[in-house]
Amino acid sequence: MRKSDKNKDAESQILDAAKNIFQKKGMDGARMQEIADEAGINKALLHYYFRSKKLLFEAVFTNAFSLLAPQLNKILNDDSSIEEKVKNFTFNQISFIIKHPYLPNFIIQELNRNPEFFDTIKEHPSFPSLEKFKTQVQKEIQQGILKPIDGEQLFIHIVSLNLFPFIANPLLKGFLQKDDAQYKQLIENRKTEVSEFIIRSIKN
Amino acid sequence: MRKSDKNKDAESQILDAAKNIFQKKGMDGARMQEIADEAGINKALLHYYFRSKKLLFEAVFTNAFSLLAPQLNKILNDDSSIEEKVKNFTFNQISFIIKHPYLPNFIIQELNRNPEFFDTIKEHPSFPSLEKFKTQVQKEIQQGILKPIDGEQLFIHIVSLNLFPFIANPLLKGFLQKDDAQYKQLIENRKTEVSEFIIRSIKN
DNA sequence: TTATAGTTTAACCATTTGGTTAACAAAGAT
DNA sequence: ATCTTTGTTAACCAAATGGTTAAACTATAA
């Protein structure tokens, strides 16, 4: 354990340790003892602050979602053009995930394991809504700015292109035969590559 | 019934059950007893045929990879144009994954959990190579058929657009507020939607 | 038929794991 | 100071889990 962490109060220290372990190993792979060790405290203290493994996990999960969701809202709820949105969104999202590379995989994986989990986050204040984005796409199509495309499909395209390279990191790294540094560079390039690719396809 | 038939019977029955459980719950979440129940046999028989959980899992994993890898080779090693390749590949891959929806997530997830796993599949006979695809992209760019694009990035684009909607199924289903039938339709539409989107971006 | 080798099972076992308890320490509150 | 609440720990526990064993069953070759 690092000394600078010793000052932090126990609860946030547990959350921090739990985040690391859960995001790397998932709910089933994580061990309470391992989290306690990472936090530098006794295992019983985990249960003192968070009654059970399940509750500790849920705390970490909603915490992680609270980081990701506002990122999504950026593209959906500002007033710039679709082109601007795509550009800023891909750049910002890829930059953000570079700093939190385990986040998308963690959320997606645990949502697959337990889909009812979505009900928990549906109530989240910054839960994204697609309505504005969809109507804006339609409007720009009518104005002749964009070629015809379904807003929902476009949304899926964008998120897929942004997140998949992180989720499939080991797979793609293997296929492309890149080492960590090379793959990092490849992703770095995608900050602009992806939006250019999208814009080229949808802009008139 | 001949001895070898019987072996294959029990063995493949175990593999089938293990596939179902492992793909739904992952290595850590799966229980040997549950696999035995699903296969309708005694738990000890699992260890008789596959010495340990780890070995059973590896059998399932390489099996799964053997299904997915040839799909990738289709786009990389035939002689059609890039446009044809993109069209056929997305259509075929999405059609294929619709029949095996757990497959991509399973492979990607377990590869994240244990990246050294890639060494096992690197030896696989149908392990995909990108060389042909990359040179073909460059050639078609020089011929003026395609706009300039990096072949590796294009490859990532394609796979991302194809696979992400399956991997992030619960997340996207939630964001888009679709039920299972509606989401299935959305994916069905992507069989052509994705390739059109790509072609529009790269073709001159 | 019987010996043999392969297959299947119930009962067990050792370890791991999430969770509890009871004692103890720190810090306010009176 | 002394009482009370809150925080922390070592030791413990019951259940679950991967794995083993020895016996029973089955098919077949001699």
XYZ file of C-alpha atoms (C1' of nucleotides) in Angstrom:
468
model
C 0.000 0.000 0.000
C 1.187 3.481 -0.775
C 1.760 5.739 2.155
C -0.121 8.688 0.676
C -3.269 6.581 0.664
C -3.089 6.030 4.374
C -4.560 9.433 5.056
C -7.685 8.791 3.050
C -10.661 7.668 5.030
C -11.327 3.971 5.037
C -14.498 4.055 2.991
C -13.085 5.747 -0.077
C -9.977 3.654 0.225
C -12.096 0.518 0.122
C -14.014 1.829 -2.863
C -10.785 2.591 -4.624
C -9.347 -0.835 -3.964
C -12.624 -2.518 -4.868
C -12.746 -0.582 -8.118
C -9.305 -1.849 -9.099
C -10.011 -5.458 -8.265
C -13.566 -5.615 -9.616
C -12.663 -3.902 -12.862
C -9.787 -6.261 -13.472
C -11.390 -9.523 -12.340
C -15.136 -8.966 -12.427
C -17.650 -9.706 -9.690
C -17.086 -13.471 -9.743
C -13.321 -13.345 -10.081
C -12.768 -10.811 -7.324
C -12.046 -11.932 -3.759
C -12.991 -9.946 -0.691
C -9.639 -10.768 0.882
C -7.835 -9.411 -2.161
C -9.782 -6.166 -1.963
C -8.994 -5.875 1.728
C -5.297 -6.454 1.045
C -5.294 -3.847 -1.727
C -6.951 -1.390 0.637
C -4.533 -2.335 3.417
C -7.265 -3.136 5.934
C -8.905 -6.061 7.613
C -11.472 -8.011 5.634
C -14.128 -7.522 8.306
C -13.967 -3.815 7.702
C -15.292 -4.343 4.187
C -18.412 -5.811 5.707
C -18.582 -3.064 8.266
C -18.838 -0.373 5.576
C -20.561 -2.353 2.827
C -22.630 -5.172 4.202
C -21.869 -7.711 1.498
C -19.824 -8.340 -1.617
C -22.907 -7.673 -3.703
C -23.476 -4.241 -2.157
C -19.817 -3.304 -2.439
C -19.898 -4.306 -6.053
C -23.015 -2.270 -6.722
C -21.382 0.770 -5.161
C -18.399 0.375 -7.475
C -20.611 -0.251 -10.455
C -22.867 2.773 -10.113
C -19.770 4.813 -9.376
C -18.218 3.663 -12.648
C -21.403 4.333 -14.541
C -21.500 7.834 -13.142
C -18.213 8.458 -14.878
C -19.255 7.085 -18.244
C -22.780 8.411 -18.578
C -21.984 12.145 -18.632
C -19.585 11.415 -21.500
C -22.491 10.107 -23.513
C -24.638 13.090 -22.697
C -22.094 15.414 -24.220
C -22.934 14.309 -27.704
C -26.635 14.135 -27.129
C -27.499 17.358 -25.406
C -25.398 20.240 -26.621
C -26.359 22.593 -29.417
C -23.594 22.084 -31.969
C -24.075 20.514 -35.370
C -23.974 16.761 -35.829
C -20.580 17.076 -37.476
C -19.214 19.016 -34.531
C -20.797 16.582 -32.127
C -19.280 13.576 -33.803
C -15.862 15.200 -33.859
C -15.887 16.353 -30.261
C -17.560 13.277 -28.933
C -15.200 10.733 -30.442
C -12.183 12.794 -29.507
C -13.361 13.336 -25.954
C -14.624 9.844 -25.390
C -11.506 8.139 -26.678
C -9.337 10.521 -24.649
C -11.418 9.776 -21.581
C -11.351 6.015 -21.966
C -7.587 6.055 -22.481
C -7.478 7.256 -18.883
C -9.995 4.624 -17.733
C -9.331 1.703 -20.018
C -11.094 -0.901 -17.866
C -14.319 1.073 -17.575
C -16.295 0.124 -20.697
C -15.437 -3.524 -20.451
C -16.352 -3.584 -16.795
C -19.745 -2.013 -17.316
C -20.600 -4.065 -20.357
C -19.420 -7.317 -18.896
C -21.281 -7.003 -15.647
C -24.366 -5.811 -17.466
C -24.220 -8.980 -19.511
C -23.844 -11.067 -16.403
C -26.782 -9.423 -14.755
C -29.001 -7.425 -17.150
C -31.429 -6.409 -14.411
C -28.600 -4.161 -13.268
C -29.757 -1.701 -15.852
C -32.773 -0.870 -13.704
C -30.390 0.480 -11.071
C -28.742 2.918 -13.445
C -31.898 3.863 -15.319
C -32.741 6.074 -12.331
C -29.368 7.790 -12.585
C -29.720 11.589 -12.986
C -27.421 11.739 -15.985
C -28.995 8.791 -17.753
C -28.708 9.623 -21.456
C -31.695 10.202 -23.675
C -31.397 9.892 -27.445
C -34.420 11.945 -28.425
C -32.666 15.229 -29.116
C -29.927 13.538 -31.111
C -32.392 11.620 -33.259
C -34.500 14.650 -34.161
C -31.382 16.681 -34.887
C -30.141 14.034 -37.296
C -33.475 14.042 -39.079
C -33.497 17.815 -39.289
C -29.997 17.978 -40.792
C -30.990 15.312 -43.304
C -33.975 17.411 -44.379
C -31.711 20.448 -44.609
C -29.469 18.503 -46.952
C -26.525 18.641 -44.579
C -26.457 14.896 -44.012
C -27.173 11.915 -46.186
C -30.158 9.818 -45.070
C -29.323 7.672 -42.054
C -31.181 6.363 -39.045
C -30.164 8.278 -35.921
C -30.189 5.188 -33.762
C -27.941 3.303 -36.143
C -25.590 6.271 -36.316
C -25.447 6.346 -32.540
C -24.554 2.651 -32.477
C -21.891 3.231 -35.129
C -20.253 5.976 -33.111
C -20.192 4.145 -29.815
C -19.026 0.939 -31.480
C -16.105 2.641 -33.195
C -15.142 4.430 -30.003
C -15.383 1.646 -27.455
C -14.744 -1.637 -29.211
C -10.968 -1.195 -29.551
C -10.736 -0.904 -25.770
C -13.026 -3.816 -25.040
C -11.327 -6.087 -27.543
C -7.853 -4.824 -26.747
C -6.129 -8.208 -26.355
C -7.928 -9.694 -29.349
C -7.142 -6.854 -31.747
C -3.639 -6.465 -30.391
C -3.128 -10.122 -31.191
C -4.609 -10.016 -34.651
C -2.695 -6.908 -35.613
C 0.443 -8.219 -33.912
C 1.128 -4.993 -32.062
C 2.858 -4.510 -28.752
C 1.367 -2.250 -26.104
C 3.054 0.905 -27.342
C 2.053 0.319 -30.950
C -1.524 -0.451 -30.029
C -1.671 2.647 -27.871
C -0.546 4.676 -30.875
C -3.192 3.046 -33.047
C -5.854 4.099 -30.577
C -4.355 7.551 -30.274
C -4.773 7.905 -34.038
C -8.422 6.963 -33.732
C -9.160 10.179 -31.845
C -9.399 11.877 -35.250
C -9.505 8.861 -37.564
C -12.894 7.712 -36.337
C -14.686 11.015 -36.686
C -13.229 11.587 -40.147
C -14.409 8.138 -41.141
C -17.919 8.840 -39.893
C -18.201 12.343 -41.314
C -17.035 11.157 -44.733
C -19.891 8.686 -44.743
C -22.766 10.859 -43.561
C -21.987 14.367 -44.825
C -23.361 15.608 -48.102
C -22.621 -48.909 -29.247
C -18.906 -48.840 -29.897
C -16.535 -47.636 -27.287
C -15.271 -44.674 -29.281
C -18.828 -43.606 -30.061
C -19.706 -43.660 -26.439
C -16.679 -41.579 -25.595
C -17.540 -39.013 -28.162
C -21.085 -39.008 -26.951
C -20.330 -38.242 -23.318
C -17.405 -36.050 -24.222
C -19.287 -33.907 -26.711
C -22.240 -33.761 -24.368
C -19.979 -32.358 -21.684
C -18.426 -29.914 -24.121
C -21.849 -28.762 -25.202
C -23.030 -28.226 -21.647
C -19.772 -26.553 -20.686
C -20.064 -24.243 -23.670
C -23.490 -23.093 -22.550
C -22.517 -22.487 -18.959
C -19.092 -20.960 -19.606
C -20.385 -18.621 -22.293
C -23.168 -17.374 -20.071
C -21.256 -17.116 -16.791
C -17.587 -17.014 -17.696
C -14.802 -19.122 -16.231
C -15.143 -17.709 -12.719
C -18.925 -17.675 -12.600
C -19.380 -21.216 -13.900
C -19.715 -24.143 -11.508
C -18.588 -27.657 -12.317
C -21.740 -29.050 -10.700
C -23.879 -26.845 -12.907
C -22.106 -28.093 -16.020
C -22.578 -31.677 -14.866
C -26.286 -31.069 -14.279
C -26.676 -29.453 -17.677
C -24.972 -32.446 -19.268
C -27.049 -34.838 -17.180
C -24.068 -36.692 -15.769
C -22.117 -37.058 -12.571
C -19.648 -34.340 -11.686
C -16.774 -36.809 -11.406
C -17.192 -37.648 -15.060
C -16.173 -34.116 -15.958
C -12.845 -34.764 -14.319
C -12.616 -38.174 -15.947
C -12.756 -36.667 -19.434
C -11.184 -33.268 -18.759
C -8.829 -33.354 -15.830
C -9.685 -29.969 -14.388
C -11.953 -26.974 -14.743
C -9.136 -25.104 -16.409
C -8.619 -27.761 -19.068
C -12.341 -28.064 -19.720
C -12.526 -24.341 -20.107
C -9.617 -24.267 -22.514
C -11.267 -26.948 -24.617
C -14.423 -24.867 -24.816
C -12.472 -21.723 -25.535
C -10.385 -23.029 -28.421
C -13.531 -24.663 -29.755
C -15.303 -21.310 -29.737
C -12.366 -19.600 -31.335
C -12.350 -22.220 -34.084
C -15.840 -21.060 -34.975
C -15.040 -17.367 -35.053
C -11.632 -17.329 -36.729
C -12.683 -18.748 -40.124
C -15.281 -15.989 -40.281
C -12.509 -13.445 -40.101
C -10.483 -15.193 -42.759
C -13.319 -14.817 -45.217
C -12.724 -11.112 -45.560
C -8.974 -11.355 -45.526
C -8.193 -14.115 -47.974
C -10.577 -14.201 -50.874
C -10.053 -12.459 -54.204
C -12.993 -10.066 -54.413
C -12.727 -6.289 -54.261
C -12.641 -4.480 -50.940
C -16.186 -3.300 -51.521
C -17.399 -6.851 -52.089
C -15.423 -8.050 -49.104
C -16.903 -5.460 -46.810
C -20.409 -6.244 -47.987
C -20.115 -9.996 -47.734
C -18.127 -9.960 -44.555
C -20.452 -7.748 -42.532
C -23.496 -9.589 -43.829
C -22.032 -13.008 -43.109
C -20.486 -12.109 -39.788
C -23.605 -10.494 -38.404
C -25.712 -13.391 -39.649
C -23.315 -15.803 -38.033
C -23.180 -14.044 -34.693
C -26.964 -13.832 -34.565
C -26.820 -17.622 -34.330
C -24.033 -17.535 -31.718
C -24.711 -14.345 -29.788
C -22.596 -15.238 -26.763
C -19.503 -16.042 -28.783
C -17.775 -12.657 -29.242
C -18.358 -11.579 -25.697
C -17.104 -14.888 -24.372
C -13.884 -14.781 -26.343
C -13.187 -11.144 -25.651
C -14.011 -11.355 -21.996
C -11.872 -14.366 -21.261
C -9.053 -12.939 -23.322
C -9.187 -9.855 -21.136
C -9.159 -11.988 -18.026
C -6.182 -13.929 -19.215
C -4.322 -12.316 -22.137
C -1.713 -15.095 -22.315
C -4.571 -17.163 -23.710
C -3.811 -15.619 -27.034
C -0.664 -17.719 -27.291
C -2.846 -20.821 -27.358
C -4.885 -19.644 -30.316
C -1.993 -18.067 -32.180
C -1.010 -21.597 -33.184
C -4.492 -22.234 -34.546
C -4.398 -23.278 -38.248
C -6.988 -20.723 -39.275
C -5.424 -17.880 -37.365
C -6.123 -14.793 -39.477
C -3.414 -12.751 -41.139
C -4.043 -9.174 -42.214
C -1.268 -8.850 -44.762
C -3.288 -9.561 -47.881
C -6.089 -7.244 -46.791
C -3.705 -4.382 -46.054
C -1.898 -4.573 -49.390
C -5.189 -4.863 -51.233
C -6.483 -1.713 -49.568
C -3.330 0.145 -50.562
C -3.600 -1.078 -54.140
C -7.210 0.031 -54.492
C -6.306 3.424 -53.071
C -3.556 3.793 -55.690
C -6.025 2.714 -58.365
C -8.347 5.473 -57.215
C -11.064 3.042 -56.175
C -10.817 3.918 -52.503
C -10.117 7.101 -50.620
C -6.929 7.053 -48.549
C -7.351 5.019 -45.378
C -5.121 2.850 -43.221
C -5.963 -0.820 -43.734
C -5.539 -1.656 -40.085
C -7.862 1.129 -39.007
C -10.409 0.026 -41.580
C -10.207 -3.498 -40.237
C -10.844 -2.234 -36.721
C -13.777 -0.159 -37.985
C -15.385 -3.157 -39.617
C -15.007 -5.529 -36.704
C -16.126 -2.855 -34.240
C -19.291 -2.090 -36.169
C -20.079 -5.776 -36.544
C -19.408 -7.071 -33.059
C -19.999 -4.251 -30.607
C -23.808 -4.345 -30.788
C -23.704 -7.964 -29.628
C -21.172 -7.390 -26.904
C -22.951 -4.334 -25.555
C -26.411 -5.756 -26.099
C -27.870 -4.952 -22.665
C -26.267 -1.505 -22.566
C -27.460 -0.422 -26.004
C -30.842 -2.058 -25.525
C -31.202 0.032 -22.402
C -30.040 3.299 -23.918
C -32.246 2.881 -26.969
C -35.108 1.609 -24.832
C -35.818 -1.373 -27.057
C -37.265 -4.729 -26.121
C -35.663 -7.927 -27.366
C -37.667 -8.076 -30.587
C -36.982 -4.461 -31.474
C -33.284 -4.799 -30.777
C -33.130 -7.961 -32.847
C -34.671 -6.009 -35.726
C -32.141 -3.224 -35.279
C -29.319 -5.731 -35.591
C -31.006 -7.414 -38.511
C -30.976 -4.041 -40.283
C -27.268 -3.733 -39.652
C -26.548 -6.650 -41.988
C -26.755 -4.118 -44.832
C -26.670 -0.825 -42.918
C -23.103 -1.298 -41.720
C -21.576 -2.119 -45.087
C -23.390 0.767 -46.748
C -22.083 3.049 -44.040
C -18.525 1.858 -44.561
C -18.612 1.874 -48.352
C -20.016 5.388 -48.406
C -17.015 6.525 -46.403
C -14.194 4.788 -48.249
C -15.296 4.590 -51.873
C -14.349 7.249 -54.371
C -18.553 -67.619 -19.268
C -15.216 -64.847 -17.492
C -11.411 -61.720 -17.372
C -10.474 -57.123 -18.696
C -10.635 -52.539 -19.744
C -13.321 -48.590 -19.972
C -17.180 -45.854 -17.958
C -20.156 -43.945 -14.298
C -21.514 -42.940 -9.773
C -22.136 -41.812 -4.609
C -19.634 -40.472 -1.000
C -15.779 -37.893 0.547
C -12.119 -34.455 1.211
C -9.313 -30.206 1.562
C -9.464 -25.611 0.597
C -11.480 -21.388 -0.361
C -14.732 -17.950 0.458
C -18.177 -14.665 2.070
C -19.579 -13.448 6.215
C -19.815 -13.177 11.667
C -18.326 -12.456 16.431
C -16.333 -10.718 20.292
C -12.827 -8.244 22.006
C -10.339 -4.062 21.662
C -8.911 0.861 20.379
C -9.942 5.822 19.282
C -12.497 9.637 19.710
C -16.008 12.452 21.268
C -19.495 13.621 24.630
C -20.827 14.305 29.508
C -11.991 11.229 34.192
C -15.708 8.066 32.517
C -19.166 6.769 29.382
C -20.634 5.903 24.724
C -20.341 5.650 20.010
C -17.645 4.478 16.107
C -13.872 2.132 13.889
C -10.712 -1.970 13.559
C -8.920 -6.467 14.165
C -7.935 -11.632 14.886
C -10.176 -15.661 15.126
C -13.799 -18.248 13.694
C -17.718 -20.502 10.989
C -20.787 -22.631 7.613
C -21.412 -23.257 2.959
C -19.682 -23.855 -1.473
C -16.422 -25.638 -4.586
C -12.933 -28.168 -7.332
C -11.238 -32.366 -7.099
C -10.523 -37.545 -5.496
C -11.591 -42.339 -4.447
C -13.251 -46.712 -4.433
C -16.780 -49.321 -5.737
C -20.229 -50.651 -9.237
C -21.653 -51.153 -13.775
C -21.144 -52.174 -18.932
C -19.400 -53.812 -23.050
C -16.469 -56.753 -25.287
C -12.638 -59.879 -26.433
C -10.797 -64.419 -25.104
